[in-house]
Tab-separated table of C-alpha atoms in Angstrom:
chain	number	residue	atom	x	y	z
B	1	UNK	CA	28.207	12.386	-17.664
B	2	UNK	CA	28.885	8.761	-16.838
B	3	UNK	CA	25.626	8.570	-14.893
B	4	UNK	CA	23.647	9.805	-17.895
B	5	UNK	CA	25.259	7.292	-20.238
B	6	UNK	CA	24.598	4.449	-17.798
B	7	UNK	CA	20.946	5.447	-17.517
B	8	UNK	CA	20.284	5.356	-21.273
B	9	UNK	CA	20.055	1.555	-21.728
B	10	UNK	CA	17.613	1.242	-18.820
B	11	UNK	CA	15.419	4.009	-20.252
B	12	UNK	CA	15.361	2.321	-23.645
B	13	UNK	CA	14.563	-1.058	-22.117
B	14	UNK	CA	11.643	0.546	-20.306
B	15	UNK	CA	10.616	2.165	-23.584
B	16	UNK	CA	10.607	-1.247	-25.256
B	17	UNK	CA	8.243	-2.620	-22.620
B	18	UNK	CA	6.003	0.425	-23.039
B	19	UNK	CA	5.981	0.032	-26.828
B	20	UNK	CA	4.872	-3.602	-26.590
B	21	UNK	CA	2.107	-2.743	-24.084
B	22	UNK	CA	0.765	0.159	-26.158
B	23	UNK	CA	0.953	-1.737	-29.430
B	24	UNK	CA	-1.081	-4.659	-28.037
B	25	UNK	CA	-3.551	-2.326	-26.312
B	26	UNK	CA	-3.977	-0.393	-29.564
B	27	UNK	CA	-4.814	-3.571	-31.453
B	28	UNK	CA	-7.306	-4.527	-28.753
B	29	UNK	CA	-8.984	-1.130	-28.965
B	30	UNK	CA	-9.143	-1.165	-32.756
B	31	UNK	CA	-10.748	-4.590	-32.923
B	32	UNK	CA	-13.338	-3.547	-30.315
B	33	UNK	CA	-14.685	-0.777	-32.525
B	34	UNK	CA	-18.319	-0.855	-33.557
B	35	UNK	CA	-18.653	-0.208	-37.262
B	36	UNK	CA	-18.579	3.545	-37.896
B	37	UNK	CA	-17.405	4.579	-34.443
B	38	UNK	CA	-14.316	5.168	-32.401
B	39	UNK	CA	-13.292	2.234	-30.235
B	40	UNK	CA	-15.782	1.451	-27.476
B	41	UNK	CA	-12.937	0.208	-25.261
B	42	UNK	CA	-9.617	2.020	-25.731
B	43	UNK	CA	-7.245	1.032	-22.899
B	44	UNK	CA	-3.991	2.158	-24.515
B	45	UNK	CA	-4.036	5.745	-23.187
B	46	UNK	CA	-4.811	4.694	-19.623
B	47	UNK	CA	-2.181	1.949	-19.742
B	48	UNK	CA	0.497	4.366	-20.975
B	49	UNK	CA	-0.420	6.946	-18.329
B	50	UNK	CA	-0.545	4.361	-15.554
B	51	UNK	CA	2.787	2.781	-16.487
B	52	UNK	CA	4.470	6.187	-16.624
B	53	UNK	CA	3.090	7.120	-13.204
B	54	UNK	CA	4.215	3.806	-11.697
B	55	UNK	CA	7.606	3.818	-13.498
B	56	UNK	CA	8.937	7.367	-13.967
B	57	UNK	CA	11.766	6.078	-16.166
B	58	UNK	CA	9.121	5.317	-18.801
B	59	UNK	CA	8.151	9.006	-18.823
B	60	UNK	CA	11.529	10.018	-20.288
B	61	UNK	CA	11.844	10.927	-23.966
B	62	UNK	CA	12.382	7.328	-25.178
B	63	UNK	CA	9.173	6.298	-23.443
B	64	UNK	CA	7.062	8.982	-25.108
B	65	UNK	CA	8.549	8.109	-28.503
B	66	UNK	CA	7.944	4.398	-27.941
B	67	UNK	CA	4.353	4.969	-26.871
B	68	UNK	CA	3.615	7.109	-29.940
B	69	UNK	CA	5.259	4.488	-32.165
B	70	UNK	CA	3.070	1.791	-30.597
B	71	UNK	CA	-0.046	3.815	-31.422
B	72	UNK	CA	1.039	4.562	-34.976
B	73	UNK	CA	2.204	1.070	-35.928
B	74	UNK	CA	-0.958	-0.491	-34.501
B	75	UNK	CA	-3.125	1.903	-36.501
B	76	UNK	CA	-1.177	1.591	-39.750
B	77	UNK	CA	-1.061	-2.211	-39.631
B	78	UNK	CA	-4.854	-2.357	-39.300
B	79	UNK	CA	-5.535	-0.194	-42.337
B	80	UNK	CA	-5.671	3.389	-41.084
B	81	UNK	CA	-4.326	6.085	-43.392
B	82	UNK	CA	-1.230	8.009	-42.354
B	83	UNK	CA	-3.045	11.328	-41.949
B	84	UNK	CA	-5.828	9.840	-39.839
B	85	UNK	CA	-3.392	7.888	-37.676
B	86	UNK	CA	-1.231	10.941	-37.062
B	87	UNK	CA	-4.116	13.174	-36.032
B	88	UNK	CA	-5.798	10.658	-33.730
B	89	UNK	CA	-2.578	9.523	-32.097
B	90	UNK	CA	-1.328	13.050	-31.523
B	91	UNK	CA	-4.657	13.528	-29.751
B	92	UNK	CA	-3.903	10.412	-27.671
B	93	UNK	CA	-0.533	11.853	-26.621
B	94	UNK	CA	-2.189	15.172	-25.728
B	95	UNK	CA	-4.652	13.295	-23.504
B	96	UNK	CA	-1.943	11.322	-21.727
B	97	UNK	CA	0.444	14.275	-21.272
B	98	UNK	CA	-2.322	16.526	-19.885
B	99	UNK	CA	-3.425	13.986	-17.294
B	100	UNK	CA	0.215	13.151	-16.501
B	101	UNK	CA	1.063	16.823	-15.920
B	102	UNK	CA	-1.783	17.116	-13.412
B	103	UNK	CA	-1.186	13.904	-11.478
B	104	UNK	CA	2.600	14.253	-11.196
B	105	UNK	CA	2.194	17.624	-9.482
B	106	UNK	CA	0.209	16.065	-6.663
B	107	UNK	CA	1.542	14.206	-3.603
B	108	UNK	CA	2.548	10.618	-4.346
B	109	UNK	CA	-0.230	9.334	-2.061
B	110	UNK	CA	-2.785	10.638	-4.584
B	111	UNK	CA	-1.474	8.726	-7.594
B	112	UNK	CA	-0.922	5.671	-5.377
B	113	UNK	CA	-4.634	5.744	-4.448
B	114	UNK	CA	-3.846	6.020	-0.743
B	115	UNK	CA	-5.984	9.077	-0.012
B	116	UNK	CA	-9.805	9.293	-0.041
B	117	UNK	CA	-9.583	12.189	-2.538
B	118	UNK	CA	-7.482	10.154	-4.973
B	119	UNK	CA	-10.363	9.231	-7.253
B	120	UNK	CA	-11.515	12.851	-7.368
B	121	UNK	CA	-8.143	13.847	-8.797
B	122	UNK	CA	-8.218	10.892	-11.191
B	123	UNK	CA	-11.606	12.141	-12.401
B	124	UNK	CA	-10.362	15.713	-12.869
B	125	UNK	CA	-7.194	14.586	-14.660
B	126	UNK	CA	-9.206	12.233	-16.891
B	127	UNK	CA	-11.678	14.946	-17.832
B	128	UNK	CA	-8.883	17.433	-18.521
B	129	UNK	CA	-6.978	14.933	-20.647
B	130	UNK	CA	-10.088	13.848	-22.510
B	131	UNK	CA	-11.198	17.405	-23.243
B	132	UNK	CA	-7.731	18.570	-24.317
B	133	UNK	CA	-7.392	15.704	-26.771
B	134	UNK	CA	-11.024	16.048	-27.837
B	135	UNK	CA	-10.358	19.547	-29.144
B	136	UNK	CA	-8.178	17.899	-31.788
B	137	UNK	CA	-9.394	14.326	-32.070
B	138	UNK	CA	-13.097	15.056	-31.618
B	139	UNK	CA	-13.131	17.841	-34.180
B	140	UNK	CA	-10.920	15.955	-36.639
B	141	UNK	CA	-13.067	12.873	-36.112
B	142	UNK	CA	-16.010	14.560	-37.801
B	143	UNK	CA	-14.081	14.175	-41.049
B	144	UNK	CA	-13.907	10.407	-40.625
B	145	UNK	CA	-17.135	9.546	-38.768
B	146	UNK	CA	-19.370	12.494	-39.535
B	147	UNK	CA	-21.429	14.551	-37.104
B	148	UNK	CA	-20.800	18.023	-35.716
B	149	UNK	CA	-17.703	19.236	-33.876
B	150	UNK	CA	-19.409	19.663	-30.491
B	151	UNK	CA	-20.760	16.121	-30.406
B	152	UNK	CA	-17.343	14.859	-31.543
B	153	UNK	CA	-15.625	16.639	-28.641
B	154	UNK	CA	-18.176	15.316	-26.146
B	155	UNK	CA	-17.945	11.779	-27.493
B	156	UNK	CA	-14.132	11.815	-27.469
B	157	UNK	CA	-13.979	13.303	-23.966
B	158	UNK	CA	-16.440	10.737	-22.651
B	159	UNK	CA	-14.481	7.903	-24.217
B	160	UNK	CA	-11.196	9.062	-22.693
B	161	UNK	CA	-12.799	9.596	-19.304
B	162	UNK	CA	-14.346	6.128	-19.285
B	163	UNK	CA	-11.177	4.241	-20.112
B	164	UNK	CA	-9.056	6.241	-17.676
B	165	UNK	CA	-11.533	5.559	-14.871
B	166	UNK	CA	-11.736	1.860	-15.777
B	167	UNK	CA	-8.055	1.033	-16.210
B	168	UNK	CA	-6.046	3.573	-14.171
B	169	UNK	CA	-7.151	2.386	-10.703
B	170	UNK	CA	-6.071	-1.168	-11.530
B	171	UNK	CA	-2.609	-0.092	-12.685
B	172	UNK	CA	-2.028	2.427	-9.895
B	173	UNK	CA	-3.173	0.135	-7.075
B	174	UNK	CA	-1.553	-3.049	-8.382
B	175	UNK	CA	0.938	-4.698	-6.005
B	176	UNK	CA	4.382	-5.718	-7.301
B	177	UNK	CA	4.356	-8.371	-10.023
B	178	UNK	CA	5.799	-11.065	-7.750
B	179	UNK	CA	2.987	-10.502	-5.283
B	180	UNK	CA	0.359	-10.705	-8.039
B	181	UNK	CA	1.823	-14.041	-9.150
B	182	UNK	CA	1.527	-15.300	-5.585
B	183	UNK	CA	-2.112	-14.207	-5.562
B	184	UNK	CA	-2.945	-16.115	-8.723
B	185	UNK	CA	-0.962	-19.235	-7.842
B	186	UNK	CA	-2.544	-19.494	-4.406
B	187	UNK	CA	-5.943	-18.150	-5.504
B	188	UNK	CA	-5.985	-15.631	-2.659
B	189	UNK	CA	-6.352	-12.343	-4.498
B	190	UNK	CA	-9.327	-12.034	-2.183
B	191	UNK	CA	-10.285	-14.144	0.770
B	192	UNK	CA	-12.515	-17.025	-0.297
B	193	UNK	CA	-15.110	-15.941	2.236
B	194	UNK	CA	-15.417	-12.698	0.250
B	195	UNK	CA	-16.384	-14.362	-3.028
B	196	UNK	CA	-20.093	-13.890	-2.329
B	197	UNK	CA	-20.070	-10.194	-3.360
B	198	UNK	CA	-18.351	-11.128	-6.634
B	199	UNK	CA	-21.047	-13.717	-7.326
B	200	UNK	CA	-23.658	-11.059	-6.632
B	201	UNK	CA	-22.004	-8.748	-9.180
B	202	UNK	CA	-22.236	-11.487	-11.807
B	203	UNK	CA	-25.854	-12.271	-10.976
B	204	UNK	CA	-26.940	-8.620	-11.017
B	205	UNK	CA	-25.120	-8.077	-14.313
B	206	UNK	CA	-27.001	-11.000	-15.852
B	207	UNK	CA	-30.223	-9.601	-14.425
B	208	UNK	CA	-29.512	-6.245	-16.078
B	209	UNK	CA	-29.244	-8.001	-19.451
B	210	UNK	CA	-32.413	-10.024	-18.967
B	211	UNK	CA	-34.596	-7.285	-17.514
B	212	UNK	CA	-33.271	-4.346	-19.509
B	213	UNK	CA	-34.547	-0.818	-19.231
B	214	UNK	CA	-32.698	2.490	-18.688
B	215	UNK	CA	-31.860	1.617	-15.081
B	216	UNK	CA	-30.335	-1.774	-15.827
B	217	UNK	CA	-26.797	-0.393	-15.805
B	218	UNK	CA	-27.198	0.411	-12.080
B	219	UNK	CA	-28.282	-3.098	-11.015
B	220	UNK	CA	-24.795	-4.188	-9.860
B	221	UNK	CA	-24.226	-1.082	-7.707
B	222	UNK	CA	-25.069	-2.655	-4.347
B	223	UNK	CA	-22.942	-5.730	-5.050
B	224	UNK	CA	-20.010	-3.528	-6.100
B	225	UNK	CA	-20.389	-1.484	-2.904
B	226	UNK	CA	-20.230	-4.728	-0.953
B	227	UNK	CA	-16.926	-5.500	-2.672
B	228	UNK	CA	-15.633	-2.019	-1.860
B	229	UNK	CA	-16.384	-2.588	1.819
B	230	UNK	CA	-14.626	-5.950	2.078
B	231	UNK	CA	-12.002	-6.148	-0.678
B	232	UNK	CA	-8.658	-4.446	-1.217
B	233	UNK	CA	-8.463	-1.440	-3.543
B	234	UNK	CA	-6.713	-3.503	-6.215
B	235	UNK	CA	-9.207	-6.373	-6.096
B	236	UNK	CA	-12.129	-3.926	-6.207
B	237	UNK	CA	-10.558	-2.064	-9.140
B	238	UNK	CA	-10.076	-5.339	-11.045
B	239	UNK	CA	-13.695	-6.316	-10.521
B	240	UNK	CA	-15.039	-2.909	-11.567
B	241	UNK	CA	-12.804	-3.047	-14.644
B	242	UNK	CA	-14.235	-6.432	-15.593
B	243	UNK	CA	-17.739	-5.081	-15.031
B	244	UNK	CA	-17.032	-1.973	-17.119
B	245	UNK	CA	-15.455	-3.883	-20.003
B	246	UNK	CA	-18.306	-6.377	-20.056
B	247	UNK	CA	-20.887	-3.589	-19.967
B	248	UNK	CA	-19.230	-1.629	-22.774
B	249	UNK	CA	-18.689	-4.787	-24.795
B	250	UNK	CA	-22.319	-5.754	-24.478
B	251	UNK	CA	-23.630	-2.353	-25.502
B	252	UNK	CA	-21.147	-2.072	-28.383
B	253	UNK	CA	-22.167	-5.482	-29.725
B	254	UNK	CA	-25.846	-4.553	-29.769
B	255	UNK	CA	-26.897	-7.313	-27.357
B	256	UNK	CA	-28.901	-4.997	-25.117
B	257	UNK	CA	-32.514	-5.551	-26.173
B	258	UNK	CA	-33.868	-2.112	-25.303
B	259	UNK	CA	-31.438	-0.358	-27.702
B	260	UNK	CA	-32.366	-1.516	-31.167
B	261	UNK	CA	-29.203	-2.289	-33.061
B	262	UNK	CA	-26.022	-0.336	-32.483
B	263	UNK	CA	-26.424	2.792	-30.334
B	264	UNK	CA	-25.821	6.302	-31.603
B	265	UNK	CA	-23.052	8.468	-30.180
B	266	UNK	CA	-25.246	10.167	-27.576
B	267	UNK	CA	-26.633	6.875	-26.252
B	268	UNK	CA	-23.210	5.226	-26.198
B	269	UNK	CA	-21.630	8.213	-24.409
B	270	UNK	CA	-24.425	8.194	-21.836
B	271	UNK	CA	-23.998	4.488	-21.203
B	272	UNK	CA	-20.232	4.844	-20.912
B	273	UNK	CA	-20.476	7.679	-18.405
B	274	UNK	CA	-23.058	5.770	-16.368
B	275	UNK	CA	-20.843	2.704	-16.176
B	276	UNK	CA	-17.873	4.861	-15.136
B	277	UNK	CA	-19.853	6.614	-12.419
B	278	UNK	CA	-20.763	3.212	-11.032
B	279	UNK	CA	-17.104	2.149	-11.069
B	280	UNK	CA	-16.028	5.250	-9.148
B	281	UNK	CA	-18.133	4.491	-6.094
B	282	UNK	CA	-16.795	1.061	-5.001
B	283	UNK	CA	-13.175	2.035	-5.710
B	284	UNK	CA	-13.527	5.226	-3.670
B	285	UNK	CA	-15.174	3.233	-0.898
B	286	UNK	CA	-12.327	0.693	-0.949
B	287	UNK	CA	-9.782	3.527	-0.650
B	288	UNK	CA	-11.708	5.043	2.265
B	289	UNK	CA	-11.913	1.656	3.997
B	290	UNK	CA	-8.182	1.071	3.543
B	291	UNK	CA	-7.392	4.530	4.920
B	292	UNK	CA	-9.652	3.881	7.889
B	293	UNK	CA	-8.096	0.477	8.551
B	294	UNK	CA	-4.568	1.872	8.292
B	295	UNK	CA	-5.468	4.719	10.663
B	296	UNK	CA	-7.064	2.294	13.108
B	297	UNK	CA	-4.001	0.060	12.984
B	298	UNK	CA	-1.739	3.063	13.470
B	299	UNK	CA	-3.725	4.258	16.478
B	300	UNK	CA	-3.702	0.751	17.923
B	301	UNK	CA	0.066	0.612	17.483
B	302	UNK	CA	0.569	4.020	19.106
B	303	UNK	CA	-1.642	3.004	22.017
B	304	UNK	CA	0.445	-0.088	22.719
B	305	UNK	CA	4.003	1.046	21.883
B	306	UNK	CA	6.507	3.493	23.286
B	307	UNK	CA	6.898	6.433	20.889
B	308	UNK	CA	10.650	6.827	21.423
B	309	UNK	CA	11.962	3.263	21.281
B	310	UNK	CA	9.155	1.507	19.401
B	311	UNK	CA	8.914	-1.300	21.953
B	312	UNK	CA	5.777	-2.224	23.893
B	313	UNK	CA	4.624	0.292	26.496
B	314	UNK	CA	3.701	-0.442	30.119
B	315	UNK	CA	-0.064	-0.803	29.597
B	316	UNK	CA	0.256	-3.237	26.684
B	317	UNK	CA	2.966	-5.180	28.507
B	318	UNK	CA	0.757	-5.562	31.572
B	319	UNK	CA	-2.122	-6.877	29.440
B	320	UNK	CA	0.048	-9.405	27.594
B	321	UNK	CA	1.914	-10.479	30.734
B	322	UNK	CA	-1.358	-11.084	32.595
B	323	UNK	CA	-2.497	-13.491	29.890
B	324	UNK	CA	0.857	-15.271	29.902
B	325	UNK	CA	0.903	-15.711	33.678
B	326	UNK	CA	-2.680	-16.970	33.759
B	327	UNK	CA	-1.869	-19.804	31.376
B	328	UNK	CA	1.777	-20.478	32.263
B	329	UNK	CA	2.560	-24.133	33.019
B	330	UNK	CA	6.310	-23.518	33.467
B	331	UNK	CA	8.428	-20.986	35.324
B	332	UNK	CA	8.279	-17.314	34.359
B	333	UNK	CA	11.169	-14.870	34.687
B	334	UNK	CA	10.747	-11.105	35.092
B	335	UNK	CA	13.719	-8.748	34.647
B	336	UNK	CA	13.722	-5.064	35.547
B	337	UNK	CA	16.469	-3.266	33.587
B	338	UNK	CA	17.602	0.235	34.570
B	339	UNK	CA	20.425	2.171	32.896
B	340	UNK	CA	23.085	3.334	35.341
B	341	UNK	CA	23.691	7.082	35.837
B	342	UNK	CA	21.386	7.953	32.950
B	343	UNK	CA	20.761	11.459	34.264
B	344	UNK	CA	24.437	12.265	33.757
B	345	UNK	CA	24.087	11.288	30.072
B	346	UNK	CA	21.342	13.878	29.594
B	347	UNK	CA	23.236	16.486	31.624
B	348	UNK	CA	26.520	15.946	29.768
B	349	UNK	CA	25.459	15.232	26.205
B	350	UNK	CA	21.907	16.556	26.031
B	351	UNK	CA	18.501	14.912	25.781
B	352	UNK	CA	18.933	14.026	22.096
B	353	UNK	CA	21.933	11.892	23.022
B	354	UNK	CA	19.972	10.387	25.909
B	355	UNK	CA	17.164	9.472	23.530
B	356	UNK	CA	19.619	7.723	21.205
B	357	UNK	CA	21.042	5.767	24.147
B	358	UNK	CA	17.523	4.568	25.002
B	359	UNK	CA	16.779	3.595	21.388
B	360	UNK	CA	20.062	1.714	21.012
B	361	UNK	CA	19.546	-0.078	24.325
B	362	UNK	CA	16.122	-1.217	23.160
B	363	UNK	CA	17.563	-2.432	19.842
B	364	UNK	CA	20.267	-4.437	21.600
B	365	UNK	CA	17.780	-6.097	23.935
B	366	UNK	CA	15.367	-6.942	21.102
B	367	UNK	CA	18.175	-8.649	19.155
B	368	UNK	CA	18.911	-10.845	22.170
B	369	UNK	CA	15.372	-11.998	22.930
B	370	UNK	CA	13.290	-14.721	21.349
B	371	UNK	CA	10.281	-13.729	19.217
B	372	UNK	CA	7.820	-14.800	21.922
B	373	UNK	CA	9.495	-12.956	24.814
B	374	UNK	CA	7.881	-9.768	26.149
B	375	UNK	CA	9.849	-6.539	26.309
B	376	UNK	CA	8.646	-3.057	27.238
B	377	UNK	CA	9.768	0.381	28.313
B	378	UNK	CA	8.081	1.125	31.638
B	379	UNK	CA	9.803	4.329	32.731
B	380	UNK	CA	12.312	6.980	31.702
B	381	UNK	CA	15.346	4.679	31.498
B	382	UNK	CA	13.681	1.548	32.831
B	383	UNK	CA	12.746	-1.530	30.812
B	384	UNK	CA	11.178	-4.871	31.671
B	385	UNK	CA	11.588	-8.313	30.121
B	386	UNK	CA	9.337	-11.316	30.710
B	387	UNK	CA	10.388	-14.806	29.610
B	388	UNK	CA	8.317	-17.963	29.924
B	389	UNK	CA	9.556	-21.512	30.249
B	390	UNK	CA	12.973	-20.988	31.834
B	391	UNK	CA	14.595	-22.301	34.991
B	392	UNK	CA	16.083	-19.831	37.486
B	393	UNK	CA	19.546	-20.765	36.227
B	394	UNK	CA	18.557	-20.141	32.615
B	395	UNK	CA	16.943	-16.830	33.558
B	396	UNK	CA	20.134	-15.790	35.351
B	397	UNK	CA	22.143	-16.645	32.251
B	398	UNK	CA	19.832	-14.597	30.001
B	399	UNK	CA	20.063	-11.615	32.346
B	400	UNK	CA	23.858	-11.826	32.368
B	401	UNK	CA	23.946	-11.888	28.562
B	402	UNK	CA	21.652	-8.852	28.428
B	403	UNK	CA	23.951	-7.053	30.834
B	404	UNK	CA	26.900	-7.786	28.561
B	405	UNK	CA	25.117	-6.891	25.309
B	406	UNK	CA	23.949	-3.531	26.646
B	407	UNK	CA	27.334	-2.467	28.025
B	408	UNK	CA	29.969	-4.132	25.836
B	409	UNK	CA	29.931	-1.417	23.138
B	410	UNK	CA	29.575	2.341	23.680
B	411	UNK	CA	26.609	4.010	22.008
B	412	UNK	CA	27.504	6.087	18.946
B	413	UNK	CA	25.620	9.378	18.798
B	414	UNK	CA	25.709	11.787	15.877
B	415	UNK	CA	27.922	11.954	12.784
B	416	UNK	CA	31.056	12.935	14.755
B	417	UNK	CA	30.377	10.511	16.528
B	418	UNK	CA	30.094	10.823	20.311
B	419	UNK	CA	30.774	7.526	22.081
B	420	UNK	CA	28.821	7.098	25.314
B	421	UNK	CA	29.639	4.218	27.623
B	422	UNK	CA	26.515	2.577	29.048
B	423	UNK	CA	26.084	0.133	31.903
B	424	UNK	CA	22.923	-1.249	33.442
B	425	UNK	CA	21.621	-2.952	36.539
B	426	UNK	CA	19.132	-5.824	36.350
B	427	UNK	CA	16.781	-7.157	38.987
B	428	UNK	CA	15.517	-10.679	38.338
B	429	UNK	CA	12.577	-12.586	39.789
B	430	UNK	CA	11.379	-16.057	38.832
B	431	UNK	CA	7.957	-17.543	39.604
B	432	UNK	CA	6.867	-21.162	39.414
B	433	UNK	CA	3.406	-21.813	37.896
B	434	UNK	CA	0.932	-20.205	40.289
B	435	UNK	CA	3.727	-18.495	42.250
B	436	UNK	CA	2.836	-14.972	41.010
B	437	UNK	CA	-0.778	-13.848	40.929
B	438	UNK	CA	-0.151	-10.837	38.679
B	439	UNK	CA	2.594	-9.157	36.637
B	440	UNK	CA	2.697	-6.379	39.237
B	441	UNK	CA	3.599	-8.838	41.988
B	442	UNK	CA	6.440	-10.341	39.972
B	443	UNK	CA	7.626	-6.930	38.799
B	444	UNK	CA	7.694	-5.741	42.405
B	445	UNK	CA	9.989	-8.627	43.336
B	446	UNK	CA	12.264	-7.874	40.372
B	447	UNK	CA	12.214	-4.173	41.207
B	448	UNK	CA	13.332	-4.925	44.754
B	449	UNK	CA	16.221	-6.982	43.358
B	450	UNK	CA	17.058	-4.068	41.028
B	451	UNK	CA	17.216	-1.756	44.053
B	452	UNK	CA	19.705	-4.153	45.635
B	453	UNK	CA	21.794	-4.239	42.440
B	454	UNK	CA	21.994	-0.454	42.439
B	455	UNK	CA	23.153	-0.327	46.041
B	456	UNK	CA	25.654	-3.140	45.484
B	457	UNK	CA	27.574	-1.033	42.962
B	458	UNK	CA	25.477	-1.184	39.751
B	459	UNK	CA	26.363	-2.959	36.478
B	460	UNK	CA	25.259	-6.331	37.837
B	461	UNK	CA	22.371	-8.818	38.089
B	462	UNK	CA	20.667	-9.570	41.396
B	463	UNK	CA	18.035	-12.342	41.589
B	464	UNK	CA	15.260	-12.299	44.147
B	465	UNK	CA	13.964	-15.497	45.729
B	466	UNK	CA	12.010	-17.862	43.510
B	467	UNK	CA	8.253	-17.512	44.140
B	468	UNK	CA	6.118	-20.645	44.401
B	469	UNK	CA	8.788	-23.125	45.413
């Protein structure tokens, strides 16, 4: 009971934010109306849906009430009658709730626009929401704007679909507010080298106005695709939103020369749907490119890191160490680290416990090393460390500290927990500049020292001779 009471103020605060957003968006939509039509740009429904998807606390009862109040007060203050406002805004809530019911039943990656099929589901949810609300709003709208019921449903559905497609991707893909502020302050929402595609969008949009014709709406497609290939999903969604709003604003204002005066419902619906179809393509492409880049990065990480401990694997270590040795102008230390009696850990406590011992050992070593030091798992219980720019004495000191850090505390395994004492042996080799021709040569020296440490009783550091004296 106490938890419910504590949650109420937060829910109402969220509802207050939602009310303000919907009220302002409603005013914007109302003042964008061509005379005798529904609003040509109606962002309120998409904003309410997007905010509820991003902030589930807004989707509680106070949020729905606040959103409906924002719609109603905006309509009533601008001269709508009570009956008309009630009918149209109930239709708005039907649209939002239908799309919300669909999208919240899907995996979170869909509504976060992290899957290539995300925009397909946004399309389906937008169509379902638009049609469901159109059955009420489109039919009732014939009383206020004339026309037949079927055309009213189609017009309403198209309008809902267009605004959902234009505004939802921006809201759903937006980074946290603090990050957006950083973007604007530093002017790096996109890389400056990627501003060319945005300029091309502007130029092609101007060309569509000057040239005209039925195909003019498609002029910016190639430039928008360019943006989708190079920009983030959020940046691409913002640009397509700007393009869509400008396109709808231009057609609603009657500035397009090949449509004499204000368009009729059929022409306006066609133009809206065309602009939305254009917006879908670059956003979908941006999502696909992000998914591909994330997969590539993941595969690159898996190829260079040990799956159990998360540290660098042998192949990646060898590549990095080769570059370091080739350019080293100071001494380089190589340490081979091998856990003592590790087989007995697996035999006594099981392989799960052994895996936890390896992970904890890796964590302890990582905490000890500098950011630029190399560390890798090169065998079952064997690790290697490479440090540049140290004297033999300093390298010996580092190895001794590693020995202490690894063994000073037992490893806790499980909730019980099991405490497993761990010791290690370390073989150390140091090479002057030019004293080791390859990582393998230096590792072999350190491995020989490790062998000596094992035979000398374990839990100790043995240093081989310094190469390149």
